[in-house]
Amino acid sequence: TQLLEQSPQFLSIQEGENLTVYCNSSSVFSSLQWYRQEPGEGPVLLVTVVTGGEVKKLKRLTFQFGDARKDSSLHITAAQPGDTGLYLCAGVRNGNQFYFGTGTSLTVIP
Amino acid sequence: SQTIHQWPATLVQPVGSPLSLECTVEGTSNPNLYWYRQAAGRGLQLLFYSVGIGQISSEVPQNLSASRPQDRQFILSSKKLLLSDSGFYLCAWSSSGNQPQHFGDGTRLSIL
């Protein structure tokens, strides 16, 4: 079993729609990161959240860290084809233990 | 600025052949280094990580091994490849265990 479960696993939406991706765990993390990966490339860091309840915005992307630091969400407003990719959350536990989530594959249809 | 290089980008190997994938980091010293394998469209499976020269931790028992002969060089090897070794292999570095990881562009390994 994975420590960080992401949902949904796959998501296909029309351009302009909004969506939310979830990253859930029963464990507490000291920080949590979100990455985006395009086909044939390595993941690229989008954001790091460290405080329970923290919200960060990156243009049309909004990231939230749960109050108890066990979960996180990524909300995309007015999705565009360029948002297509694999979204991965990753949590840090016990100072230096790094765990990646199961991934959400997003396709935005023009 | 820091950069990470991973090669080759694509590799096709017969079953039973050896493997050597190389990863080097520039612009930083004493990085944590990681090897991951990824199935199509899925998350990352940590294979090995290293906190220093000659220090290798293995996360899963497997047909693969890793070595760190120099501070910024990380090598993934196998003496005899299996069909199940096919996949997308990613190398990454971080400044410490709780910091974001920075990835190479990956190697697509196909075993025939």
mmCIF file with all atom_site columns, C-alpha atoms in Angstrom:
data_model
loop_
_atom_site.group_PDB
_atom_site.id
_atom_site.type_symbol
_atom_site.label_atom_id
_atom_site.label_alt_id
_atom_site.label_comp_id
_atom_site.label_asym_id
_atom_site.label_entity_id
_atom_site.label_seq_id
_atom_site.pdbx_PDB_ins_code
_atom_site.Cartn_x
_atom_site.Cartn_y
_atom_site.Cartn_z
_atom_site.occupancy
_atom_site.B_iso_or_equiv
_atom_site.pdbx_formal_charge
_atom_site.auth_seq_id
_atom_site.auth_comp_id
_atom_site.auth_asym_id
_atom_site.auth_atom_id
_atom_site.pdbx_PDB_model_num
ATOM 1   C CA . THR A 1 1   ? 0.000   0.000   0.000   1.00 0.00 ? 1   THR A CA 1
ATOM 2   C CA . GLN A 1 2   ? 1.101   3.526   -0.778  1.00 0.00 ? 2   GLN A CA 1
ATOM 3   C CA . LEU A 1 3   ? 1.519   6.081   1.977   1.00 0.00 ? 3   LEU A CA 1
ATOM 4   C CA . LEU A 1 4   ? 0.086   8.846   -0.222  1.00 0.00 ? 4   LEU A CA 1
ATOM 5   C CA . GLU A 1 5   ? -2.978  8.072   -2.323  1.00 0.00 ? 5   GLU A CA 1
ATOM 6   C CA . GLN A 1 6   ? -4.010  10.437  -5.083  1.00 0.00 ? 6   GLN A CA 1
ATOM 7   C CA . SER A 1 7   ? -7.450  10.704  -6.620  1.00 0.00 ? 7   SER A CA 1
ATOM 8   C CA . PRO A 1 8   ? -8.600  10.550  -9.237  1.00 0.00 ? 8   PRO A CA 1
ATOM 9   C CA . GLN A 1 9   ? -6.021  8.374   -10.945 1.00 0.00 ? 9   GLN A CA 1
ATOM 10  C CA . PHE A 1 10  ? -7.089  9.592   -14.392 1.00 0.00 ? 10  PHE A CA 1
ATOM 11  C CA . LEU A 1 11  ? -8.959  12.756  -15.353 1.00 0.00 ? 11  LEU A CA 1
ATOM 12  C CA . SER A 1 12  ? -10.018 13.934  -18.788 1.00 0.00 ? 12  SER A CA 1
ATOM 13  C CA . ILE A 1 13  ? -11.749 17.302  -19.050 1.00 0.00 ? 13  ILE A CA 1
ATOM 14  C CA . GLN A 1 14  ? -12.616 19.970  -21.601 1.00 0.00 ? 14  GLN A CA 1
ATOM 15  C CA . GLU A 1 15  ? -10.618 23.162  -21.875 1.00 0.00 ? 15  GLU A CA 1
ATOM 16  C CA . GLY A 1 16  ? -12.037 25.822  -19.572 1.00 0.00 ? 16  GLY A CA 1
ATOM 17  C CA . GLU A 1 17  ? -13.331 23.454  -16.900 1.00 0.00 ? 17  GLU A CA 1
ATOM 18  C CA . ASN A 1 18  ? -12.194 23.463  -13.292 1.00 0.00 ? 18  ASN A CA 1
ATOM 19  C CA . LEU A 1 19  ? -10.783 20.430  -11.492 1.00 0.00 ? 19  LEU A CA 1
ATOM 20  C CA . THR A 1 20  ? -9.431  19.314  -8.143  1.00 0.00 ? 20  THR A CA 1
ATOM 21  C CA . VAL A 1 21  ? -6.870  16.616  -7.457  1.00 0.00 ? 21  VAL A CA 1
ATOM 22  C CA . TYR A 1 22  ? -6.530  15.118  -3.994  1.00 0.00 ? 22  TYR A CA 1
ATOM 23  C CA . CYS A 1 23  ? -3.564  13.695  -2.129  1.00 0.00 ? 23  CYS A CA 1
ATOM 24  C CA . ASN A 1 24  ? -4.481  11.796  1.033   1.00 0.00 ? 24  ASN A CA 1
ATOM 25  C CA . SER A 1 25  ? -2.700  9.929   3.797   1.00 0.00 ? 25  SER A CA 1
ATOM 26  C CA . SER A 1 26  ? -3.221  8.745   7.341   1.00 0.00 ? 26  SER A CA 1
ATOM 27  C CA . SER A 1 27  ? 0.269   9.994   8.196   1.00 0.00 ? 27  SER A CA 1
ATOM 28  C CA . VAL A 1 28  ? 1.405   13.475  9.143   1.00 0.00 ? 28  VAL A CA 1
ATOM 29  C CA . PHE A 1 29  ? 3.949   15.195  6.943   1.00 0.00 ? 29  PHE A CA 1
ATOM 30  C CA . SER A 1 30  ? 6.280   18.057  7.795   1.00 0.00 ? 30  SER A CA 1
ATOM 31  C CA . SER A 1 31  ? 5.934   19.383  4.261   1.00 0.00 ? 31  SER A CA 1
ATOM 32  C CA . LEU A 1 32  ? 4.293   18.430  1.018   1.00 0.00 ? 32  LEU A CA 1
ATOM 33  C CA . GLN A 1 33  ? 5.227   19.142  -2.561  1.00 0.00 ? 33  GLN A CA 1
ATOM 34  C CA . TRP A 1 34  ? 3.442   19.002  -5.896  1.00 0.00 ? 34  TRP A CA 1
ATOM 35  C CA . TYR A 1 35  ? 5.170   18.138  -9.154  1.00 0.00 ? 35  TYR A CA 1
ATOM 36  C CA . ARG A 1 36  ? 4.040   18.022  -12.777 1.00 0.00 ? 36  ARG A CA 1
ATOM 37  C CA . GLN A 1 37  ? 5.525   15.588  -15.229 1.00 0.00 ? 37  GLN A CA 1
ATOM 38  C CA . GLU A 1 38  ? 5.167   15.689  -19.004 1.00 0.00 ? 38  GLU A CA 1
ATOM 39  C CA . PRO A 1 39  ? 5.602   12.544  -21.114 1.00 0.00 ? 39  PRO A CA 1
ATOM 40  C CA . GLY A 1 40  ? 9.212   11.516  -21.549 1.00 0.00 ? 40  GLY A CA 1
ATOM 41  C CA . GLU A 1 41  ? 10.512  13.996  -18.990 1.00 0.00 ? 41  GLU A CA 1
ATOM 42  C CA . GLY A 1 42  ? 11.247  14.099  -15.288 1.00 0.00 ? 42  GLY A CA 1
ATOM 43  C CA . PRO A 1 43  ? 8.840   15.660  -12.755 1.00 0.00 ? 43  PRO A CA 1
ATOM 44  C CA . VAL A 1 44  ? 9.201   19.383  -12.162 1.00 0.00 ? 44  VAL A CA 1
ATOM 45  C CA . LEU A 1 45  ? 8.481   20.976  -8.800  1.00 0.00 ? 45  LEU A CA 1
ATOM 46  C CA . LEU A 1 46  ? 5.432   23.271  -8.727  1.00 0.00 ? 46  LEU A CA 1
ATOM 47  C CA . VAL A 1 47  ? 5.136   24.198  -5.062  1.00 0.00 ? 47  VAL A CA 1
ATOM 48  C CA . THR A 1 48  ? 6.025   23.274  -1.490  1.00 0.00 ? 48  THR A CA 1
ATOM 49  C CA . VAL A 1 49  ? 3.604   23.743  1.418   1.00 0.00 ? 49  VAL A CA 1
ATOM 50  C CA . VAL A 1 50  ? 4.812   23.453  4.989   1.00 0.00 ? 50  VAL A CA 1
ATOM 51  C CA . THR A 1 51  ? 2.159   24.863  7.344   1.00 0.00 ? 51  THR A CA 1
ATOM 52  C CA . GLY A 1 52  ? -1.170  23.186  8.147   1.00 0.00 ? 52  GLY A CA 1
ATOM 53  C CA . GLY A 1 53  ? -3.953  25.035  6.328   1.00 0.00 ? 53  GLY A CA 1
ATOM 54  C CA . GLU A 1 54  ? -1.503  26.829  4.046   1.00 0.00 ? 54  GLU A CA 1
ATOM 55  C CA . VAL A 1 55  ? -2.776  27.924  0.649   1.00 0.00 ? 55  VAL A CA 1
ATOM 56  C CA . LYS A 1 56  ? -0.481  28.818  -2.238  1.00 0.00 ? 56  LYS A CA 1
ATOM 57  C CA . LYS A 1 57  ? -1.432  30.082  -5.665  1.00 0.00 ? 57  LYS A CA 1
ATOM 58  C CA . LEU A 1 58  ? 0.518   29.683  -8.854  1.00 0.00 ? 58  LEU A CA 1
ATOM 59  C CA . LYS A 1 59  ? -1.425  31.486  -11.606 1.00 0.00 ? 59  LYS A CA 1
ATOM 60  C CA . ARG A 1 60  ? -4.514  29.270  -12.162 1.00 0.00 ? 60  ARG A CA 1
ATOM 61  C CA . LEU A 1 61  ? -3.309  26.579  -9.746  1.00 0.00 ? 61  LEU A CA 1
ATOM 62  C CA . THR A 1 62  ? -4.255  26.663  -6.056  1.00 0.00 ? 62  THR A CA 1
ATOM 63  C CA . PHE A 1 63  ? -2.569  24.325  -3.592  1.00 0.00 ? 63  PHE A CA 1
ATOM 64  C CA . GLN A 1 64  ? -3.789  23.670  -0.072  1.00 0.00 ? 64  GLN A CA 1
ATOM 65  C CA . PHE A 1 65  ? -2.194  21.741  2.769   1.00 0.00 ? 65  PHE A CA 1
ATOM 66  C CA . GLY A 1 66  ? -4.682  20.165  5.162   1.00 0.00 ? 66  GLY A CA 1
ATOM 67  C CA . ASP A 1 67  ? -4.975  21.557  8.689   1.00 0.00 ? 67  ASP A CA 1
ATOM 68  C CA . ALA A 1 68  ? -3.668  18.298  10.136  1.00 0.00 ? 68  ALA A CA 1
ATOM 69  C CA . ARG A 1 69  ? -0.904  18.073  7.477   1.00 0.00 ? 69  ARG A CA 1
ATOM 70  C CA . LYS A 1 70  ? -2.161  14.669  6.330   1.00 0.00 ? 70  LYS A CA 1
ATOM 71  C CA . ASP A 1 71  ? -3.600  15.699  2.985   1.00 0.00 ? 71  ASP A CA 1
ATOM 72  C CA . SER A 1 72  ? -3.413  18.250  0.214   1.00 0.00 ? 72  SER A CA 1
ATOM 73  C CA . SER A 1 73  ? -5.370  19.379  -2.794  1.00 0.00 ? 73  SER A CA 1
ATOM 74  C CA . LEU A 1 74  ? -4.571  20.966  -6.112  1.00 0.00 ? 74  LEU A CA 1
ATOM 75  C CA . HIS A 1 75  ? -7.283  23.006  -7.815  1.00 0.00 ? 75  HIS A CA 1
ATOM 76  C CA . ILE A 1 76  ? -6.930  24.183  -11.406 1.00 0.00 ? 76  ILE A CA 1
ATOM 77  C CA . THR A 1 77  ? -9.214  26.927  -12.680 1.00 0.00 ? 77  THR A CA 1
ATOM 78  C CA . ALA A 1 78  ? -10.101 27.150  -16.360 1.00 0.00 ? 78  ALA A CA 1
ATOM 79  C CA . ALA A 1 79  ? -7.862  24.284  -17.403 1.00 0.00 ? 79  ALA A CA 1
ATOM 80  C CA . GLN A 1 80  ? -5.844  24.633  -20.593 1.00 0.00 ? 80  GLN A CA 1
ATOM 81  C CA . PRO A 1 81  ? -4.272  21.973  -22.840 1.00 0.00 ? 81  PRO A CA 1
ATOM 82  C CA . GLY A 1 82  ? -0.878  23.021  -21.483 1.00 0.00 ? 82  GLY A CA 1
ATOM 83  C CA . ASP A 1 83  ? -1.958  21.734  -18.060 1.00 0.00 ? 83  ASP A CA 1
ATOM 84  C CA . THR A 1 84  ? -1.966  18.191  -19.416 1.00 0.00 ? 84  THR A CA 1
ATOM 85  C CA . GLY A 1 85  ? 0.441   15.924  -17.569 1.00 0.00 ? 85  GLY A CA 1
ATOM 86  C CA . LEU A 1 86  ? 0.972   13.674  -14.579 1.00 0.00 ? 86  LEU A CA 1
ATOM 87  C CA . TYR A 1 87  ? 0.577   15.423  -11.241 1.00 0.00 ? 87  TYR A CA 1
ATOM 88  C CA . LEU A 1 88  ? 2.452   13.955  -8.305  1.00 0.00 ? 88  LEU A CA 1
ATOM 89  C CA . CYS A 1 89  ? 2.310   14.893  -4.664  1.00 0.00 ? 89  CYS A CA 1
ATOM 90  C CA . ALA A 1 90  ? 5.216   14.064  -2.365  1.00 0.00 ? 90  ALA A CA 1
ATOM 91  C CA . GLY A 1 91  ? 5.434   14.260  1.407   1.00 0.00 ? 91  GLY A CA 1
ATOM 92  C CA . VAL A 1 92  ? 8.327   14.479  3.837   1.00 0.00 ? 92  VAL A CA 1
ATOM 93  C CA . ARG A 1 93  ? 8.066   12.579  7.120   1.00 0.00 ? 93  ARG A CA 1
ATOM 94  C CA . ASN A 1 94  ? 10.389  12.143  10.082  1.00 0.00 ? 94  ASN A CA 1
ATOM 95  C CA . GLY A 1 95  ? 12.776  14.794  8.797   1.00 0.00 ? 95  GLY A CA 1
ATOM 96  C CA . ASN A 1 96  ? 14.157  13.041  5.764   1.00 0.00 ? 96  ASN A CA 1
ATOM 97  C CA . GLN A 1 97  ? 11.764  10.324  4.576   1.00 0.00 ? 97  GLN A CA 1
ATOM 98  C CA . PHE A 1 98  ? 10.409  11.287  1.183   1.00 0.00 ? 98  PHE A CA 1
ATOM 99  C CA . TYR A 1 99  ? 7.255   9.650   -0.240  1.00 0.00 ? 99  TYR A CA 1
ATOM 100 C CA . PHE A 1 100 ? 5.665   10.161  -3.649  1.00 0.00 ? 100 PHE A CA 1
ATOM 101 C CA . GLY A 1 101 ? 1.957   9.794   -4.275  1.00 0.00 ? 101 GLY A CA 1
ATOM 102 C CA . THR A 1 102 ? 0.342   7.433   -6.762  1.00 0.00 ? 102 THR A CA 1
ATOM 103 C CA . GLY A 1 103 ? -0.110  10.151  -9.394  1.00 0.00 ? 103 GLY A CA 1
ATOM 104 C CA . THR A 1 104 ? -3.018  11.754  -11.276 1.00 0.00 ? 104 THR A CA 1
ATOM 105 C CA . SER A 1 105 ? -2.903  11.768  -15.064 1.00 0.00 ? 105 SER A CA 1
ATOM 106 C CA . LEU A 1 106 ? -4.691  14.843  -16.414 1.00 0.00 ? 106 LEU A CA 1
ATOM 107 C CA . THR A 1 107 ? -5.731  15.350  -20.030 1.00 0.00 ? 107 THR A CA 1
ATOM 108 C CA . VAL A 1 108 ? -7.235  18.672  -21.069 1.00 0.00 ? 108 VAL A CA 1
ATOM 109 C CA . ILE A 1 109 ? -9.049  18.433  -24.379 1.00 0.00 ? 109 ILE A CA 1
ATOM 110 C CA . PRO A 1 110 ? -9.015  21.550  -26.579 1.00 0.00 ? 110 PRO A CA 1
ATOM 111 C CA . SER B 2 1   ? 22.841  26.950  -11.188 1.00 0.00 ? 1   SER B CA 1
ATOM 112 C CA . GLN B 2 2   ? 22.466  23.245  -10.605 1.00 0.00 ? 2   GLN B CA 1
ATOM 113 C CA . THR B 2 3   ? 21.885  20.812  -13.425 1.00 0.00 ? 3   THR B CA 1
ATOM 114 C CA . ILE B 2 4   ? 21.364  17.068  -13.608 1.00 0.00 ? 4   ILE B CA 1
ATOM 115 C CA . HIS B 2 5   ? 22.277  14.932  -16.590 1.00 0.00 ? 5   HIS B CA 1
ATOM 116 C CA . GLN B 2 6   ? 21.032  11.442  -17.178 1.00 0.00 ? 6   GLN B CA 1
ATOM 117 C CA . TRP B 2 7   ? 21.863  9.189   -20.098 1.00 0.00 ? 7   TRP B CA 1
ATOM 118 C CA . PRO B 2 8   ? 21.071  7.524   -22.332 1.00 0.00 ? 8   PRO B CA 1
ATOM 119 C CA . ALA B 2 9   ? 17.565  8.825   -23.022 1.00 0.00 ? 9   ALA B CA 1
ATOM 120 C CA . THR B 2 10  ? 16.476  5.563   -24.598 1.00 0.00 ? 10  THR B CA 1
ATOM 121 C CA . LEU B 2 11  ? 17.915  2.089   -24.374 1.00 0.00 ? 11  LEU B CA 1
ATOM 122 C CA . VAL B 2 12  ? 16.878  -1.239  -25.869 1.00 0.00 ? 12  VAL B CA 1
ATOM 123 C CA . GLN B 2 13  ? 18.592  -4.270  -24.391 1.00 0.00 ? 13  GLN B CA 1
ATOM 124 C CA . PRO B 2 14  ? 18.173  -8.050  -24.733 1.00 0.00 ? 14  PRO B CA 1
ATOM 125 C CA . VAL B 2 15  ? 17.225  -10.178 -21.747 1.00 0.00 ? 15  VAL B CA 1
ATOM 126 C CA . GLY B 2 16  ? 20.311  -11.296 -19.855 1.00 0.00 ? 16  GLY B CA 1
ATOM 127 C CA . SER B 2 17  ? 22.502  -8.398  -20.951 1.00 0.00 ? 17  SER B CA 1
ATOM 128 C CA . PRO B 2 18  ? 24.182  -6.009  -18.486 1.00 0.00 ? 18  PRO B CA 1
ATOM 129 C CA . LEU B 2 19  ? 23.031  -2.469  -17.774 1.00 0.00 ? 19  LEU B CA 1
ATOM 130 C CA . SER B 2 20  ? 24.697  0.766   -16.788 1.00 0.00 ? 20  SER B CA 1
ATOM 131 C CA . LEU B 2 21  ? 22.786  4.043   -16.489 1.00 0.00 ? 21  LEU B CA 1
ATOM 132 C CA . GLU B 2 22  ? 24.660  7.124   -15.420 1.00 0.00 ? 22  GLU B CA 1
ATOM 133 C CA . CYS B 2 23  ? 23.570  10.289  -13.693 1.00 0.00 ? 23  CYS B CA 1
ATOM 134 C CA . THR B 2 24  ? 25.691  13.318  -12.876 1.00 0.00 ? 24  THR B CA 1
ATOM 135 C CA . VAL B 2 25  ? 24.881  16.533  -11.049 1.00 0.00 ? 25  VAL B CA 1
ATOM 136 C CA . GLU B 2 26  ? 26.619  19.867  -11.515 1.00 0.00 ? 26  GLU B CA 1
ATOM 137 C CA . GLY B 2 27  ? 26.605  23.048  -9.494  1.00 0.00 ? 27  GLY B CA 1
ATOM 138 C CA . THR B 2 28  ? 26.206  21.542  -6.034  1.00 0.00 ? 28  THR B CA 1
ATOM 139 C CA . SER B 2 29  ? 28.226  19.434  -3.620  1.00 0.00 ? 29  SER B CA 1
ATOM 140 C CA . ASN B 2 30  ? 27.312  16.469  -1.415  1.00 0.00 ? 30  ASN B CA 1
ATOM 141 C CA . PRO B 2 31  ? 23.787  16.101  -2.809  1.00 0.00 ? 31  PRO B CA 1
ATOM 142 C CA . ASN B 2 32  ? 21.387  13.330  -1.891  1.00 0.00 ? 32  ASN B CA 1
ATOM 143 C CA . LEU B 2 33  ? 20.959  11.195  -5.002  1.00 0.00 ? 33  LEU B CA 1
ATOM 144 C CA . TYR B 2 34  ? 18.042  8.950   -5.961  1.00 0.00 ? 34  TYR B CA 1
ATOM 145 C CA . TRP B 2 35  ? 17.107  6.346   -8.564  1.00 0.00 ? 35  TRP B CA 1
ATOM 146 C CA . TYR B 2 36  ? 13.404  5.776   -9.286  1.00 0.00 ? 36  TYR B CA 1
ATOM 147 C CA . ARG B 2 37  ? 11.476  3.535   -11.647 1.00 0.00 ? 37  ARG B CA 1
ATOM 148 C CA . GLN B 2 38  ? 8.129   4.616   -13.028 1.00 0.00 ? 38  GLN B CA 1
ATOM 149 C CA . ALA B 2 39  ? 5.404   2.604   -14.723 1.00 0.00 ? 39  ALA B CA 1
ATOM 150 C CA . ALA B 2 40  ? 3.485   4.432   -17.465 1.00 0.00 ? 40  ALA B CA 1
ATOM 151 C CA . GLY B 2 41  ? 1.258   7.160   -16.022 1.00 0.00 ? 41  GLY B CA 1
ATOM 152 C CA . ARG B 2 42  ? 1.922   6.152   -12.443 1.00 0.00 ? 42  ARG B CA 1
ATOM 153 C CA . GLY B 2 43  ? 3.870   7.277   -9.411  1.00 0.00 ? 43  GLY B CA 1
ATOM 154 C CA . LEU B 2 44  ? 7.541   6.762   -8.666  1.00 0.00 ? 44  LEU B CA 1
ATOM 155 C CA . GLN B 2 45  ? 9.042   3.688   -7.043  1.00 0.00 ? 45  GLN B CA 1
ATOM 156 C CA . LEU B 2 46  ? 12.209  4.530   -5.115  1.00 0.00 ? 46  LEU B CA 1
ATOM 157 C CA . LEU B 2 47  ? 14.955  2.027   -5.945  1.00 0.00 ? 47  LEU B CA 1
ATOM 158 C CA . PHE B 2 48  ? 18.086  3.460   -4.314  1.00 0.00 ? 48  PHE B CA 1
ATOM 159 C CA . TYR B 2 49  ? 19.212  6.584   -2.552  1.00 0.00 ? 49  TYR B CA 1
ATOM 160 C CA . SER B 2 50  ? 22.596  7.844   -1.456  1.00 0.00 ? 50  SER B CA 1
ATOM 161 C CA . VAL B 2 51  ? 23.613  10.495  1.061   1.00 0.00 ? 51  VAL B CA 1
ATOM 162 C CA . GLY B 2 52  ? 27.326  10.338  0.256   1.00 0.00 ? 52  GLY B CA 1
ATOM 163 C CA . ILE B 2 53  ? 30.110  8.659   -1.702  1.00 0.00 ? 53  ILE B CA 1
ATOM 164 C CA . GLY B 2 54  ? 29.921  4.897   -1.348  1.00 0.00 ? 54  GLY B CA 1
ATOM 165 C CA . GLN B 2 55  ? 26.739  5.090   0.754   1.00 0.00 ? 55  GLN B CA 1
ATOM 166 C CA . ILE B 2 56  ? 23.846  3.321   -0.914  1.00 0.00 ? 56  ILE B CA 1
ATOM 167 C CA . SER B 2 57  ? 20.463  2.399   0.551   1.00 0.00 ? 57  SER B CA 1
ATOM 168 C CA . SER B 2 58  ? 18.213  -0.005  -1.290  1.00 0.00 ? 58  SER B CA 1
ATOM 169 C CA . GLU B 2 59  ? 14.476  0.284   -0.937  1.00 0.00 ? 59  GLU B CA 1
ATOM 170 C CA . VAL B 2 60  ? 13.371  -2.872  -2.717  1.00 0.00 ? 60  VAL B CA 1
ATOM 171 C CA . PRO B 2 61  ? 15.032  -6.231  -3.384  1.00 0.00 ? 61  PRO B CA 1
ATOM 172 C CA . GLN B 2 62  ? 15.675  -6.559  -7.080  1.00 0.00 ? 62  GLN B CA 1
ATOM 173 C CA . ASN B 2 63  ? 17.933  -7.381  -9.929  1.00 0.00 ? 63  ASN B CA 1
ATOM 174 C CA . LEU B 2 64  ? 19.540  -3.946  -9.858  1.00 0.00 ? 64  LEU B CA 1
ATOM 175 C CA . SER B 2 65  ? 22.369  -2.289  -7.931  1.00 0.00 ? 65  SER B CA 1
ATOM 176 C CA . ALA B 2 66  ? 23.613  1.255   -7.545  1.00 0.00 ? 66  ALA B CA 1
ATOM 177 C CA . SER B 2 67  ? 26.981  2.853   -6.927  1.00 0.00 ? 67  SER B CA 1
ATOM 178 C CA . ARG B 2 68  ? 28.246  6.322   -6.144  1.00 0.00 ? 68  ARG B CA 1
ATOM 179 C CA . PRO B 2 69  ? 31.918  6.421   -7.101  1.00 0.00 ? 69  PRO B CA 1
ATOM 180 C CA . GLN B 2 70  ? 32.125  10.216  -6.964  1.00 0.00 ? 70  GLN B CA 1
ATOM 181 C CA . ASP B 2 71  ? 30.241  12.904  -5.062  1.00 0.00 ? 71  ASP B CA 1
ATOM 182 C CA . ARG B 2 72  ? 28.046  13.904  -7.980  1.00 0.00 ? 72  ARG B CA 1
ATOM 183 C CA . GLN B 2 73  ? 27.869  10.645  -9.916  1.00 0.00 ? 73  GLN B CA 1
ATOM 184 C CA . PHE B 2 74  ? 25.247  7.957   -9.420  1.00 0.00 ? 74  PHE B CA 1
ATOM 185 C CA . ILE B 2 75  ? 25.178  4.756   -11.462 1.00 0.00 ? 75  ILE B CA 1
ATOM 186 C CA . LEU B 2 76  ? 22.413  2.171   -11.801 1.00 0.00 ? 76  LEU B CA 1
ATOM 187 C CA . SER B 2 77  ? 23.579  -1.275  -12.894 1.00 0.00 ? 77  SER B CA 1
ATOM 188 C CA . SER B 2 78  ? 22.507  -4.804  -13.545 1.00 0.00 ? 78  SER B CA 1
ATOM 189 C CA . LYS B 2 79  ? 24.546  -7.883  -14.396 1.00 0.00 ? 79  LYS B CA 1
ATOM 190 C CA . LYS B 2 80  ? 21.652  -9.636  -16.152 1.00 0.00 ? 80  LYS B CA 1
ATOM 191 C CA . LEU B 2 81  ? 18.521  -7.790  -17.217 1.00 0.00 ? 81  LEU B CA 1
ATOM 192 C CA . LEU B 2 82  ? 15.065  -9.335  -16.851 1.00 0.00 ? 82  LEU B CA 1
ATOM 193 C CA . LEU B 2 83  ? 11.961  -8.528  -18.876 1.00 0.00 ? 83  LEU B CA 1
ATOM 194 C CA . SER B 2 84  ? 10.467  -7.008  -15.732 1.00 0.00 ? 84  SER B CA 1
ATOM 195 C CA . ASP B 2 85  ? 13.270  -4.425  -15.631 1.00 0.00 ? 85  ASP B CA 1
ATOM 196 C CA . SER B 2 86  ? 11.640  -2.529  -18.493 1.00 0.00 ? 86  SER B CA 1
ATOM 197 C CA . GLY B 2 87  ? 10.436  0.925   -17.507 1.00 0.00 ? 87  GLY B CA 1
ATOM 198 C CA . PHE B 2 88  ? 11.234  4.590   -17.195 1.00 0.00 ? 88  PHE B CA 1
ATOM 199 C CA . TYR B 2 89  ? 14.173  5.264   -14.878 1.00 0.00 ? 89  TYR B CA 1
ATOM 200 C CA . LEU B 2 90  ? 14.629  8.631   -13.254 1.00 0.00 ? 90  LEU B CA 1
ATOM 201 C CA . CYS B 2 91  ? 17.577  10.057  -11.372 1.00 0.00 ? 91  CYS B CA 1
ATOM 202 C CA . ALA B 2 92  ? 17.074  12.907  -8.924  1.00 0.00 ? 92  ALA B CA 1
ATOM 203 C CA . TRP B 2 93  ? 19.032  15.015  -6.481  1.00 0.00 ? 93  TRP B CA 1
ATOM 204 C CA . SER B 2 94  ? 18.196  17.114  -3.446  1.00 0.00 ? 94  SER B CA 1
ATOM 205 C CA . SER B 2 95  ? 20.239  19.245  -1.090  1.00 0.00 ? 95  SER B CA 1
ATOM 206 C CA . SER B 2 96  ? 18.986  17.190  1.876   1.00 0.00 ? 96  SER B CA 1
ATOM 207 C CA . GLY B 2 97  ? 16.409  14.549  2.691   1.00 0.00 ? 97  GLY B CA 1
ATOM 208 C CA . ASN B 2 98  ? 13.559  16.978  3.346   1.00 0.00 ? 98  ASN B CA 1
ATOM 209 C CA . GLN B 2 99  ? 14.137  19.305  0.400   1.00 0.00 ? 99  GLN B CA 1
ATOM 210 C CA . PRO B 2 100 ? 12.490  19.159  -3.038  1.00 0.00 ? 100 PRO B CA 1
ATOM 211 C CA . GLN B 2 101 ? 13.961  16.763  -5.516  1.00 0.00 ? 101 GLN B CA 1
ATOM 212 C CA . HIS B 2 102 ? 15.178  17.766  -8.951  1.00 0.00 ? 102 HIS B CA 1
ATOM 213 C CA . PHE B 2 103 ? 14.920  15.224  -11.705 1.00 0.00 ? 103 PHE B CA 1
ATOM 214 C CA . GLY B 2 104 ? 16.780  14.295  -14.840 1.00 0.00 ? 104 GLY B CA 1
ATOM 215 C CA . ASP B 2 105 ? 14.909  13.672  -18.071 1.00 0.00 ? 105 ASP B CA 1
ATOM 216 C CA . GLY B 2 106 ? 14.834  9.911   -17.529 1.00 0.00 ? 106 GLY B CA 1
ATOM 217 C CA . THR B 2 107 ? 15.865  6.815   -19.451 1.00 0.00 ? 107 THR B CA 1
ATOM 218 C CA . ARG B 2 108 ? 13.306  4.701   -21.259 1.00 0.00 ? 108 ARG B CA 1
ATOM 219 C CA . LEU B 2 109 ? 14.562  1.115   -20.944 1.00 0.00 ? 109 LEU B CA 1
ATOM 220 C CA . SER B 2 110 ? 13.032  -1.614  -23.085 1.00 0.00 ? 110 SER B CA 1
ATOM 221 C CA . ILE B 2 111 ? 14.022  -5.225  -22.608 1.00 0.00 ? 111 ILE B CA 1
ATOM 222 C CA . LEU B 2 112 ? 13.479  -7.578  -25.543 1.00 0.00 ? 112 LEU B CA 1
#
